[in-house]
CSV table of C-alpha atoms in Angstrom, one decimal:
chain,number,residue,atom,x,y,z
W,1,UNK,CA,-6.4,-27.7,7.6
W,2,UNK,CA,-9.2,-25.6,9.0
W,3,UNK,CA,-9.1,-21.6,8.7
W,4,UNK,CA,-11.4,-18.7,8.6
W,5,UNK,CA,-10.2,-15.8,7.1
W,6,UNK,CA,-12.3,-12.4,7.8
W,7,UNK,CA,-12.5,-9.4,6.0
W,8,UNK,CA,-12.7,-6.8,9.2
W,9,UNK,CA,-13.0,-7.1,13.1
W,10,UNK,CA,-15.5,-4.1,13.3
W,11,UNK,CA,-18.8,-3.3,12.9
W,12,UNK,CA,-22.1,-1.8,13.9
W,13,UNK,CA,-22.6,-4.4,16.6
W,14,UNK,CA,-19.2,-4.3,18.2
W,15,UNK,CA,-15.9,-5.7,18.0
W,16,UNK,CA,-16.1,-9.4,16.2
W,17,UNK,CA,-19.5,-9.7,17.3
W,18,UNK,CA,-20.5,-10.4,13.2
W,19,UNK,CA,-18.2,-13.2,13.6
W,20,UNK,CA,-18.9,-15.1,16.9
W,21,UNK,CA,-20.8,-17.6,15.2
W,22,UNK,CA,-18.4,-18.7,12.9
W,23,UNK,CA,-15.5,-17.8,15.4
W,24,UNK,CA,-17.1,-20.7,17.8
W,25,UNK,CA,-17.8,-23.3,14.8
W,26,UNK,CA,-14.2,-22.9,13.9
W,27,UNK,CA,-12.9,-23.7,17.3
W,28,UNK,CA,-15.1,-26.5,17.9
W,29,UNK,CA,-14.5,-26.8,21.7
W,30,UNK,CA,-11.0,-25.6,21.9
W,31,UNK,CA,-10.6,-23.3,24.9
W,32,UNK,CA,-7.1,-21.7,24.2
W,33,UNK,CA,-5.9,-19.4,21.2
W,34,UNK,CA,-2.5,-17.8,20.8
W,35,UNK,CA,-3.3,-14.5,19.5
W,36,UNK,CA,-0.6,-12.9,17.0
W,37,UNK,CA,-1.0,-8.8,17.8
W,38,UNK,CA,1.9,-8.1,15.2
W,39,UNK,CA,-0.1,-5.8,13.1
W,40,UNK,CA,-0.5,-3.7,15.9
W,41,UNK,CA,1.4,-0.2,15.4
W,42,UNK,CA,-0.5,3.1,16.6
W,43,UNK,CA,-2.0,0.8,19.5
W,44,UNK,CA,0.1,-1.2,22.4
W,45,UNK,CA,0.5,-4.9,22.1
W,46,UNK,CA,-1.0,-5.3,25.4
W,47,UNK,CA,-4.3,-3.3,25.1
W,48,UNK,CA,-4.9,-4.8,21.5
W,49,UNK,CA,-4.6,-8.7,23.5
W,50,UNK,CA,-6.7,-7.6,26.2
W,51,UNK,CA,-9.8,-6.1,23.9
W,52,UNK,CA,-9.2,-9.6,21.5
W,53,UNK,CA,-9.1,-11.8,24.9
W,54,UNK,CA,-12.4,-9.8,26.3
W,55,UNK,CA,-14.4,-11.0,22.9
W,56,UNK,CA,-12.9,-14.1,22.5
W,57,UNK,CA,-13.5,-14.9,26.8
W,58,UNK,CA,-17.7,-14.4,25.3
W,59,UNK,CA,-16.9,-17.4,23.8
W,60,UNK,CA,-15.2,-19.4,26.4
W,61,UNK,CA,-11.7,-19.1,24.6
W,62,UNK,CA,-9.1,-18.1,26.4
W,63,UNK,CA,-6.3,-16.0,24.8
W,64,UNK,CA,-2.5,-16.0,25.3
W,65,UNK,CA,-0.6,-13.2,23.3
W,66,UNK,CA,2.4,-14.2,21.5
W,67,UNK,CA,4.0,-10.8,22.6
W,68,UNK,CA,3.5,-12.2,26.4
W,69,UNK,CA,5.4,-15.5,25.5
W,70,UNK,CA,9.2,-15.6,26.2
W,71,UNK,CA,9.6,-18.9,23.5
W,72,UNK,CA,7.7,-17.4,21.1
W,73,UNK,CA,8.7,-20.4,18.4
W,74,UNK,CA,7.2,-23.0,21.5
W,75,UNK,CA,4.1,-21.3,21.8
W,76,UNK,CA,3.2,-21.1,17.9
W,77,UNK,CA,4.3,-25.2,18.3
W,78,UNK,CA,2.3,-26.0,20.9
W,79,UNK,CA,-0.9,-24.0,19.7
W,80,UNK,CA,-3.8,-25.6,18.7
W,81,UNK,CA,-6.1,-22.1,17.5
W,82,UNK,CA,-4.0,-19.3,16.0
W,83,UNK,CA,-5.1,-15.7,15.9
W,84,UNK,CA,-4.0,-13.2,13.7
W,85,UNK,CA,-5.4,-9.4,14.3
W,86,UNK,CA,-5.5,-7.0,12.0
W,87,UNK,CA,-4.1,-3.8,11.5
W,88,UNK,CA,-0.5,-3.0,9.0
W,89,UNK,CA,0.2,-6.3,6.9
W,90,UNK,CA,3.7,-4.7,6.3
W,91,UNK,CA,4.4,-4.7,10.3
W,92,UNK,CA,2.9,-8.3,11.0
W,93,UNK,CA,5.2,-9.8,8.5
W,94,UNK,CA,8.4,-7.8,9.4
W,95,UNK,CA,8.0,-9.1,13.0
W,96,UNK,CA,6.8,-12.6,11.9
W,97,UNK,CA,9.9,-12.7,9.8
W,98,UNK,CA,12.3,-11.4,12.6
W,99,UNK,CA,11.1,-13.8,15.2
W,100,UNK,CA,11.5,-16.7,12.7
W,101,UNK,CA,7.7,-17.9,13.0
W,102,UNK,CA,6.6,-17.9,9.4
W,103,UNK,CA,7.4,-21.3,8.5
W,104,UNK,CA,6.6,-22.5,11.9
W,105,UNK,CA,2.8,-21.3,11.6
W,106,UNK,CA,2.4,-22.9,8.4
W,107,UNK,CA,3.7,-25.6,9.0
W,108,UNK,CA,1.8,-26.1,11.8
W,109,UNK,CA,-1.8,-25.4,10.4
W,110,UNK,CA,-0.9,-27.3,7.3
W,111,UNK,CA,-0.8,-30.0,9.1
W,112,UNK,CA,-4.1,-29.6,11.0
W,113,UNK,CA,-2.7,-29.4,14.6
W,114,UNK,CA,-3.7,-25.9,14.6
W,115,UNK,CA,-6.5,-24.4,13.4
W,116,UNK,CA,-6.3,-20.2,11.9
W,117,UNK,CA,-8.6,-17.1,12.4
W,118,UNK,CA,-7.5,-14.1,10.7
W,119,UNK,CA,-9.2,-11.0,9.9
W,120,UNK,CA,-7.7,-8.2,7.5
W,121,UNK,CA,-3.5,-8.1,7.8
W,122,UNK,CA,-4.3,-12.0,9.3
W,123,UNK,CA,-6.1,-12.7,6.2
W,124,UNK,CA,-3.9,-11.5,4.1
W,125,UNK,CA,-1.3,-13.0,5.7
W,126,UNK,CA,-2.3,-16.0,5.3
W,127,UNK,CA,-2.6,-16.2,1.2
W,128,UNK,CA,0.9,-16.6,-0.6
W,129,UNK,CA,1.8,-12.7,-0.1
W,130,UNK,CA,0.9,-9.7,1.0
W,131,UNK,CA,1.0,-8.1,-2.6
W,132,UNK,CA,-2.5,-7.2,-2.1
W,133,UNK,CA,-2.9,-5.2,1.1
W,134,UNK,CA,-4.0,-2.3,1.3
W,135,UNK,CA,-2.1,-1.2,4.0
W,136,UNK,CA,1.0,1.6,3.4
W,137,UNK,CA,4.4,-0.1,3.5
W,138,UNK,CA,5.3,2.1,6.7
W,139,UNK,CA,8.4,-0.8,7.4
W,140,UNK,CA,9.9,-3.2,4.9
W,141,UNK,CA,9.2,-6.4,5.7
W,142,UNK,CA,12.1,-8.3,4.0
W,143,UNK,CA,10.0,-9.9,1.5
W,144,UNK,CA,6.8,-10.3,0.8
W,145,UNK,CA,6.2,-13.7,0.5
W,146,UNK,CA,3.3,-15.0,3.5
W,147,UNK,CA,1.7,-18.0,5.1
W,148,UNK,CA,0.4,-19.5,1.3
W,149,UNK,CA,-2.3,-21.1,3.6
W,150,UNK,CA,-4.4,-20.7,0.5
W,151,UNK,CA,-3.9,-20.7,-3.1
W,152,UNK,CA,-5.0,-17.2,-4.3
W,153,UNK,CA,-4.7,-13.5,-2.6
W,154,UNK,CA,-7.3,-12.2,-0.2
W,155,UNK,CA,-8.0,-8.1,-1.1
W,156,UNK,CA,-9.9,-7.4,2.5
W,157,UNK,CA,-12.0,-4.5,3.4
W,158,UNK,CA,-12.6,-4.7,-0.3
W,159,UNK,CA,-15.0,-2.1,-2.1
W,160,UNK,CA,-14.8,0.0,-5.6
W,161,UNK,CA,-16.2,3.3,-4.9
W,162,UNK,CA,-15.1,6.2,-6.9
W,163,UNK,CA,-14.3,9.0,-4.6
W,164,UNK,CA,-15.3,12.5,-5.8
W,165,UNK,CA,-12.3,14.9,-6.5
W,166,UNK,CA,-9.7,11.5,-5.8
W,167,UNK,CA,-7.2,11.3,-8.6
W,168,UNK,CA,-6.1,8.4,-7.9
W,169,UNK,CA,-6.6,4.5,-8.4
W,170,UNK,CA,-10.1,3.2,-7.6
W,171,UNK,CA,-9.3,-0.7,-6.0
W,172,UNK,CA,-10.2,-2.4,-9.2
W,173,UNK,CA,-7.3,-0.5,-11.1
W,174,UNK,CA,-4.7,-1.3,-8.0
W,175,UNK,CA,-5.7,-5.0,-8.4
W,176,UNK,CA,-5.9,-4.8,-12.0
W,177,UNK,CA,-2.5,-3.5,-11.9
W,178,UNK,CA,-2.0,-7.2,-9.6
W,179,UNK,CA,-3.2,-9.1,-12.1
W,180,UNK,CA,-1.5,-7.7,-15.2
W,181,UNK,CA,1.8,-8.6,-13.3
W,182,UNK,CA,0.6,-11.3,-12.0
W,183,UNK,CA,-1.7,-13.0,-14.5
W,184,UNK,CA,-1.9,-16.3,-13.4
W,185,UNK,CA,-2.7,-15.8,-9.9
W,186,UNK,CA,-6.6,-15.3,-8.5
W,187,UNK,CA,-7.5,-12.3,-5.7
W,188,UNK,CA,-10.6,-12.6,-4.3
W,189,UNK,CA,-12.2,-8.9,-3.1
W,190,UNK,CA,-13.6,-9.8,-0.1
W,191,UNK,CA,-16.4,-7.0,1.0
W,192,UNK,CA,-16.6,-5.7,5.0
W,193,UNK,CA,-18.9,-7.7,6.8
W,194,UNK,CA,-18.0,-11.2,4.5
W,195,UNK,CA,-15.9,-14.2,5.3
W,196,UNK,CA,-13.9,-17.4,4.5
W,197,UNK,CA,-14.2,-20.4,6.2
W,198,UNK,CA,-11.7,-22.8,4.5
W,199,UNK,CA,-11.0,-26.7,4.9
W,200,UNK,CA,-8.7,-28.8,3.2
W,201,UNK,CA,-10.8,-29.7,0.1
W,202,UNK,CA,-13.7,-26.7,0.5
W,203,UNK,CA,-13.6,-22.8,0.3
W,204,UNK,CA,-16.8,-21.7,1.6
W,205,UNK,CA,-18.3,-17.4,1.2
W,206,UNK,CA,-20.2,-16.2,4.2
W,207,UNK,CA,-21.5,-12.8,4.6
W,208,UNK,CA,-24.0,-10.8,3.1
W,209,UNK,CA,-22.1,-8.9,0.2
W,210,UNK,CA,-21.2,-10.5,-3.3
W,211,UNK,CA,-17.3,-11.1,-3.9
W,212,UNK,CA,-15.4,-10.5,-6.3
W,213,UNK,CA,-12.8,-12.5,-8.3
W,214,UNK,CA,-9.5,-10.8,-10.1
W,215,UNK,CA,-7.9,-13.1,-13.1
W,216,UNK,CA,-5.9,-11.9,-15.3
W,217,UNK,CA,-7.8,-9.1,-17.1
W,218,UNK,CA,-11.2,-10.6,-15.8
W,219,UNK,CA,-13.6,-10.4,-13.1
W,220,UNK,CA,-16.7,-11.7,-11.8
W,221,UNK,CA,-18.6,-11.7,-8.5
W,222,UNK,CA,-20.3,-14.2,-6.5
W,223,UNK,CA,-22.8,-14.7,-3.4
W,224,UNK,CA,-22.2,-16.7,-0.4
W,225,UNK,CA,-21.3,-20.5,-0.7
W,226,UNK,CA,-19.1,-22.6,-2.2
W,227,UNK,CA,-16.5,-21.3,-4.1
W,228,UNK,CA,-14.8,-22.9,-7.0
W,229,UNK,CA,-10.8,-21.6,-7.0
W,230,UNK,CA,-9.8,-20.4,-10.2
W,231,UNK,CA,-6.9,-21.7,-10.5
R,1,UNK,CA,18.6,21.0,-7.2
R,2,UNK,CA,15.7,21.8,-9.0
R,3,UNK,CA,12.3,19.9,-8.4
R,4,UNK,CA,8.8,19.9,-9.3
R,5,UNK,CA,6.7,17.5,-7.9
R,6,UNK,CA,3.3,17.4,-7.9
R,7,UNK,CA,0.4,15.6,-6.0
R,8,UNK,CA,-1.6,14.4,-9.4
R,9,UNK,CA,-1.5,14.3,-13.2
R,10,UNK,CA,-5.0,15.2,-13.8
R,11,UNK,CA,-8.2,17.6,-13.1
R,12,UNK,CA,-10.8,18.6,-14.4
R,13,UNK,CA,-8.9,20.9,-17.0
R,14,UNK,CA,-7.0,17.6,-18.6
R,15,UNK,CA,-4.0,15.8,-18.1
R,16,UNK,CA,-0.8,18.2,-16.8
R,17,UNK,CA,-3.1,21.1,-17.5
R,18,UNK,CA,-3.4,22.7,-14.3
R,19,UNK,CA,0.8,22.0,-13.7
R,20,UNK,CA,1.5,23.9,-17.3
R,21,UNK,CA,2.9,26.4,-15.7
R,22,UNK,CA,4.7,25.4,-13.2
R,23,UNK,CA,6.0,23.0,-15.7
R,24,UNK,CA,7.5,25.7,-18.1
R,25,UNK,CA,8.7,27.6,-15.1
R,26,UNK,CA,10.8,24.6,-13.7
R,27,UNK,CA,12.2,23.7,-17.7
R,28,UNK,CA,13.3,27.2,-17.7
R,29,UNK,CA,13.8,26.9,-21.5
R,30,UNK,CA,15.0,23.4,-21.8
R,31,UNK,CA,13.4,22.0,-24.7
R,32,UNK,CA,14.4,18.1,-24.7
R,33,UNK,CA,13.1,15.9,-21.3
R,34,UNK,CA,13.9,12.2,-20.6
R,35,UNK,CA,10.3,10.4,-19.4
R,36,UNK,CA,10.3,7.5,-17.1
R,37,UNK,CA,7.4,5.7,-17.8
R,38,UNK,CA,7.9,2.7,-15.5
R,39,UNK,CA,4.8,3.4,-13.0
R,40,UNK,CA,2.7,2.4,-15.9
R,41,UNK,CA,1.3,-1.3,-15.5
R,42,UNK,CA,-2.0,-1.1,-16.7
R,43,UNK,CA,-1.3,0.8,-20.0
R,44,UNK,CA,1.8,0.3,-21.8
R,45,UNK,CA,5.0,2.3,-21.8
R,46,UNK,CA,4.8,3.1,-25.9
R,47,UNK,CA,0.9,4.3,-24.4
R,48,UNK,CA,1.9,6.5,-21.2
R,49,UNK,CA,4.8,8.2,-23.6
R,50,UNK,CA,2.7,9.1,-25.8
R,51,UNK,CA,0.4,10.8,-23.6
R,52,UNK,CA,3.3,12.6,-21.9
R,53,UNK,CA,4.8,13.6,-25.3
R,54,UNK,CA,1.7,15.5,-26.6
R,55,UNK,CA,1.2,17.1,-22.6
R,56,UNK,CA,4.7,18.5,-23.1
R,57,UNK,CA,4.6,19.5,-26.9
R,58,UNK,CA,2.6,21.8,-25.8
R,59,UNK,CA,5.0,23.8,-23.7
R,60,UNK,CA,7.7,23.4,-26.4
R,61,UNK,CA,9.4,20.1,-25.1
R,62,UNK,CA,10.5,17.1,-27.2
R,63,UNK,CA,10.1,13.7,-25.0
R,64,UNK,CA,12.6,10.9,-25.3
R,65,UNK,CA,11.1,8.1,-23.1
R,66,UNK,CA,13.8,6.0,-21.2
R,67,UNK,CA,12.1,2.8,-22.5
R,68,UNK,CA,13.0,3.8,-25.7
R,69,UNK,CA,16.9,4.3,-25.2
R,70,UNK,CA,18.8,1.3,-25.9
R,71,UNK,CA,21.3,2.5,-22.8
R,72,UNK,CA,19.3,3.6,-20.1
R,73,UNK,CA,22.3,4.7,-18.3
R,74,UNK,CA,23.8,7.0,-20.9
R,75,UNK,CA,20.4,8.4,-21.2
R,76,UNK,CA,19.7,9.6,-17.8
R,77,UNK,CA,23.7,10.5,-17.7
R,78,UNK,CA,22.4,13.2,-20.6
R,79,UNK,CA,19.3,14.2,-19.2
R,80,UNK,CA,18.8,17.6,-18.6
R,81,UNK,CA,15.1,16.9,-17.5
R,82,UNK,CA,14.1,13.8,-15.9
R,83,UNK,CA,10.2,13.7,-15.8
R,84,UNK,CA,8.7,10.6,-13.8
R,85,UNK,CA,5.2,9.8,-14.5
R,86,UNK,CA,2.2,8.6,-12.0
R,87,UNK,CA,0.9,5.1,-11.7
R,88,UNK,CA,2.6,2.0,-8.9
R,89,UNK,CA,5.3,3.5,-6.9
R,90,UNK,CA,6.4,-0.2,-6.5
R,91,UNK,CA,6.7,-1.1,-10.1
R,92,UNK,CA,8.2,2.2,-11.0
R,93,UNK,CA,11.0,1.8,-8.1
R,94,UNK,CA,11.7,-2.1,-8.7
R,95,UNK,CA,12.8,-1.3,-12.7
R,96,UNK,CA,15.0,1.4,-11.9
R,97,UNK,CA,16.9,-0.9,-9.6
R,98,UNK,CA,17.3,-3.8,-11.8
R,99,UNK,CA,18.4,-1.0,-14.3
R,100,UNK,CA,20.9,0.7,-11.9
R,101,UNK,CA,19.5,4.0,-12.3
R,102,UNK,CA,18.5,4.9,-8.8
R,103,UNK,CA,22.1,6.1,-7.8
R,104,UNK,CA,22.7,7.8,-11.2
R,105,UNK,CA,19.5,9.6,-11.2
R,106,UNK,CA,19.9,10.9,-7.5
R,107,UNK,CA,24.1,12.1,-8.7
R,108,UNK,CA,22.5,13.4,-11.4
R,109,UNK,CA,19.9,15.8,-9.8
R,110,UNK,CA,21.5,16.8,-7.2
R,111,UNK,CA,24.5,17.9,-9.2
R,112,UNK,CA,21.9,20.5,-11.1
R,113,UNK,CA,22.9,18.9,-14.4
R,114,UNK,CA,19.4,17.6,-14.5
R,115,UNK,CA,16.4,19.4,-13.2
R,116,UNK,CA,13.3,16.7,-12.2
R,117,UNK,CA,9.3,16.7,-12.6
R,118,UNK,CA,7.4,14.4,-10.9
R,119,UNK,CA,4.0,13.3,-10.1
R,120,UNK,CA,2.0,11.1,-7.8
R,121,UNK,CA,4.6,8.0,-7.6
R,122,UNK,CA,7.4,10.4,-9.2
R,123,UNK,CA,6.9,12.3,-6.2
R,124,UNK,CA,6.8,9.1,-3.8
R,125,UNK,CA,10.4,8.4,-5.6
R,126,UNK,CA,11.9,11.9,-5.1
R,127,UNK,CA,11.8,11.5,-1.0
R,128,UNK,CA,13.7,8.9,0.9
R,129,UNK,CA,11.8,5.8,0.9
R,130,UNK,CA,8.3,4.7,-0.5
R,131,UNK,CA,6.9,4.1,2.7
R,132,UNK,CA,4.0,6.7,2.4
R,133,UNK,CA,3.1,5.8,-1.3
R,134,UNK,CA,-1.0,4.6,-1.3
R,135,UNK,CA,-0.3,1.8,-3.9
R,136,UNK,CA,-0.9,-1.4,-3.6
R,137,UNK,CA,2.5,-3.6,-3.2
R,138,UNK,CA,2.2,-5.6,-6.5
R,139,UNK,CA,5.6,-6.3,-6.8
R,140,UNK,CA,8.6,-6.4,-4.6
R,141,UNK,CA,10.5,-3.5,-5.3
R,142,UNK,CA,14.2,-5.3,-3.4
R,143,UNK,CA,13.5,-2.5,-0.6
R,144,UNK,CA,11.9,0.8,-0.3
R,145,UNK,CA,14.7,3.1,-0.6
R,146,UNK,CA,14.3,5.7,-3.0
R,147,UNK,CA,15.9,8.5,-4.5
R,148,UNK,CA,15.9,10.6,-1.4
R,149,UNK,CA,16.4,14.1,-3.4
R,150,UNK,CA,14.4,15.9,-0.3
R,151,UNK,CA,14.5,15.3,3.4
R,152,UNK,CA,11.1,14.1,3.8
R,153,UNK,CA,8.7,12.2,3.1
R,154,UNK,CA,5.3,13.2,0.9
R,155,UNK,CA,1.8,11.3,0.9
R,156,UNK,CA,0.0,12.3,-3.1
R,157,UNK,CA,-3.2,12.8,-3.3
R,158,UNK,CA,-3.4,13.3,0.3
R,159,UNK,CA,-7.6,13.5,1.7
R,160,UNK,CA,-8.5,12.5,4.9
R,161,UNK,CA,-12.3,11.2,4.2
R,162,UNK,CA,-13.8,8.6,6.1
R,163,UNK,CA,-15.8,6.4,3.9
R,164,UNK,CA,-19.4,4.9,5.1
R,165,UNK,CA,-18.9,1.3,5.5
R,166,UNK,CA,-15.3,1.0,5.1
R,167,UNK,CA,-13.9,-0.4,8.2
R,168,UNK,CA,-10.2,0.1,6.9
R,169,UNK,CA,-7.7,3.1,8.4
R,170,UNK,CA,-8.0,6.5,7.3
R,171,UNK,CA,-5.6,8.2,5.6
R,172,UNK,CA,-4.2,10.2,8.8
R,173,UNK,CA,-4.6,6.7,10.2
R,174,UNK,CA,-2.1,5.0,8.1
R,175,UNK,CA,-0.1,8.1,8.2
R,176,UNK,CA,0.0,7.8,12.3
R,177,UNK,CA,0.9,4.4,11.7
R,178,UNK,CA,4.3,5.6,9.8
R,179,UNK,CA,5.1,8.2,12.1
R,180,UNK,CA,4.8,5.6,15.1
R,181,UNK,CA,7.3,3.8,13.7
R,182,UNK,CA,9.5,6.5,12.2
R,183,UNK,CA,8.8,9.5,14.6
R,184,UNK,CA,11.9,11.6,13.5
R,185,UNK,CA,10.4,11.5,9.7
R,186,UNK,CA,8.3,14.6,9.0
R,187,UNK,CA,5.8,13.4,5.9
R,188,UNK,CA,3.7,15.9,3.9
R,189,UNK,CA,0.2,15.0,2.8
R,190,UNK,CA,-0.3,16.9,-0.3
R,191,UNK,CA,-3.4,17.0,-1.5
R,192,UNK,CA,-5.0,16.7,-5.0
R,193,UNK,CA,-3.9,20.1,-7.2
R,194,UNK,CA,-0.9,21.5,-5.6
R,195,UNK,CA,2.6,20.9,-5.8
R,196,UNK,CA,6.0,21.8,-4.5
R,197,UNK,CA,9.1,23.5,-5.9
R,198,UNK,CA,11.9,22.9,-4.3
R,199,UNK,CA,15.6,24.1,-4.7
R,200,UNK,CA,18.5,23.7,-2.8
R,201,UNK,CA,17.9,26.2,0.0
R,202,UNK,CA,14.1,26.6,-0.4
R,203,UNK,CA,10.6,24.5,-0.9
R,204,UNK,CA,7.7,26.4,-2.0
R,205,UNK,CA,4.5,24.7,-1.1
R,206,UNK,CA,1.8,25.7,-4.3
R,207,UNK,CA,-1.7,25.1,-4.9
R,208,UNK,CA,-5.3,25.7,-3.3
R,209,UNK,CA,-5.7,23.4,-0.8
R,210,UNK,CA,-3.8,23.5,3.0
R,211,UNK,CA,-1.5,20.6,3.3
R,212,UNK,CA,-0.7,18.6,6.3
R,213,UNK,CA,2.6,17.4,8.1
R,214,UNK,CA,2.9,14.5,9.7
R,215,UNK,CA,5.8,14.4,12.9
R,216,UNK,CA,6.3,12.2,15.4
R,217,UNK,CA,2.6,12.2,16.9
R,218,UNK,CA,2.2,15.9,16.0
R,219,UNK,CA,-0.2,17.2,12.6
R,220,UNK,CA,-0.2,21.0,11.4
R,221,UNK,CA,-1.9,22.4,8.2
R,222,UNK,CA,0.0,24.5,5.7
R,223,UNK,CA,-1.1,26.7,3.1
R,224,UNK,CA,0.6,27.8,-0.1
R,225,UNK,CA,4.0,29.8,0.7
R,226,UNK,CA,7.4,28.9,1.8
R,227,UNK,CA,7.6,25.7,3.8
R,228,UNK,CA,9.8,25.6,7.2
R,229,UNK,CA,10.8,21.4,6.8
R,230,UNK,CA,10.6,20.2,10.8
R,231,UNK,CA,13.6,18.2,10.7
């Protein structure tokens, strides 16, 4: 199983541009993706596949969109790089869920005939749910159980900033509030800019921000490299 | 139908402090409230009641908490005053449906037996669905129905900022995304400090700041007065 799970798309030098690097190590010479554009919701499926095939095309990938595909279950079965964009987690998974494609996916990157790039909704989508998004619940998704790719939740875009004259919860007391329901299950706060690249036996930070662990009513950060999962 | 429901608990004058008013205005000389403390995850229930209890001593009013009652039906089929406190929208809906108290609580407002005060997710759970709350989905709630008590939908503590760094949506962002998907549901950010009193034939926007509605891919600012619902 081979995945890399990004915290955002964006920044100051252009759309996945942070990421090529690791984009290109995790494809390792495969020239096709299947991109997922689910998340999608105040932008058209179509443009949001063309600006993820014109970055991916810098790196000799070409991209399919699932939304083009009229077997959407055959092309998730016959893909060998999946690609989910970011955008509302709540959306992705509703439409995931509707076209029957959850268990398909996992199934197939489980078992190592696919490999998975996600960044934000696709990162949290791939963790066991999508319990900690930060995205509004604008559709019910039926559920919110996910890919469970990994074995802890991904908090993406993840910072703690107190915002003057904002009432309400800073990030740590939302995933606080995840972890005294949920006590025995990790998040990791994954800051802009910072990624996962995961393998079947190894969990490896990238970026240049520290992480930062939720468990149970404890936290701690670390740096880039390998992580130990707390669980 | 009488309703209070206001953005956020606290300012800088302490906790219900800047509400007091409003508060006593909408008891109108009731002198015994029913709490639901169920939002709370971080602090306890016994905690949060407490809290609410001294807030409200001060206006005169004795506070059962529904945590308390050993039938939670029969309580909020006495209430006179249901008060619904702050915290997860998510938590706060799931317990009242695995209590059965959604349907009774919505009878018994609307029937003017009960008059209701809510805040932050209070207010989330007085409008149709949670699907503009800003918490984080710790729990599965078993859908996103809610109370539905007024005819649209509000956003608390409703700021548009745009943080440096944070490569996540806006506030109007994630509001654009509901309103994509829903474009016949007017929502109304209200921001930190103000309020809304609604009766049966009227809603009274209250507070210093403008608020905004969301429709279809329409936004207009409000200030305190009468409000015109655009449905």
């Amino acid at each position: 199983m081979d995945l890399l799970l990004l915290s955002n798309s964006t920044s100051d030098e252009g759309y996945l541009v942070h990421a090529a690097q690791a984009i290109a190590e995790l494809a390792e010479g495969r020239t096709d993706a299947l991109f997922v554009p689910y998340a999608g919701v105040t932008r058209d499926w179509d443009g949001y596949a063309a600006q993820v095939r014109e970055a991916f095309a810098q790196g000799g990938i070409a991209v399919q969109s699932l939304h083009e595909q009229a077997d959407t279950l055959a092309a998730v079965n016959a893909a060998t790089l999946i690609v989910v964009g970011g955008g509302n987690t709540f959306r992705l998974l509703q439409v995931l869920r509707q076209q029957g494609l959850l268990a398909p996916m996992t199934a197939r990157v489980r078992s190592g005939a696919a490999r998975y790039i996600g960044w934000s909704a696709g990162s949290n989508l791939a963790t066991p749910t999508i319990r900690t998004t930060n995205d509004m619940p604008v559709v019910d998704p039926g559920g919110f159980d996910a890919l469970n790719l990994v074995p802890f939740q991904i908090n993406p875009h993840y910072y703690n900033l107190e915002i003057e004259g904002f009432r309400g919860e800073t990030r740590d007391q939302r995933l606080a509030e995840f972890t005294t329901l949920s006590p025995d299950t990790p998040v990791l706060g994954l800051p802009e800019g910072n990624w996962l690249r995961v393998s079947d036996d190894r969990c490896v930070l990238h970026g240049p921000h520290a992480a930062r662990w939720f468990l149970d009513a404890t936290t701690w950060d670390v740096t880039a490299g390998p992580l130990s999962i707390p669980v």
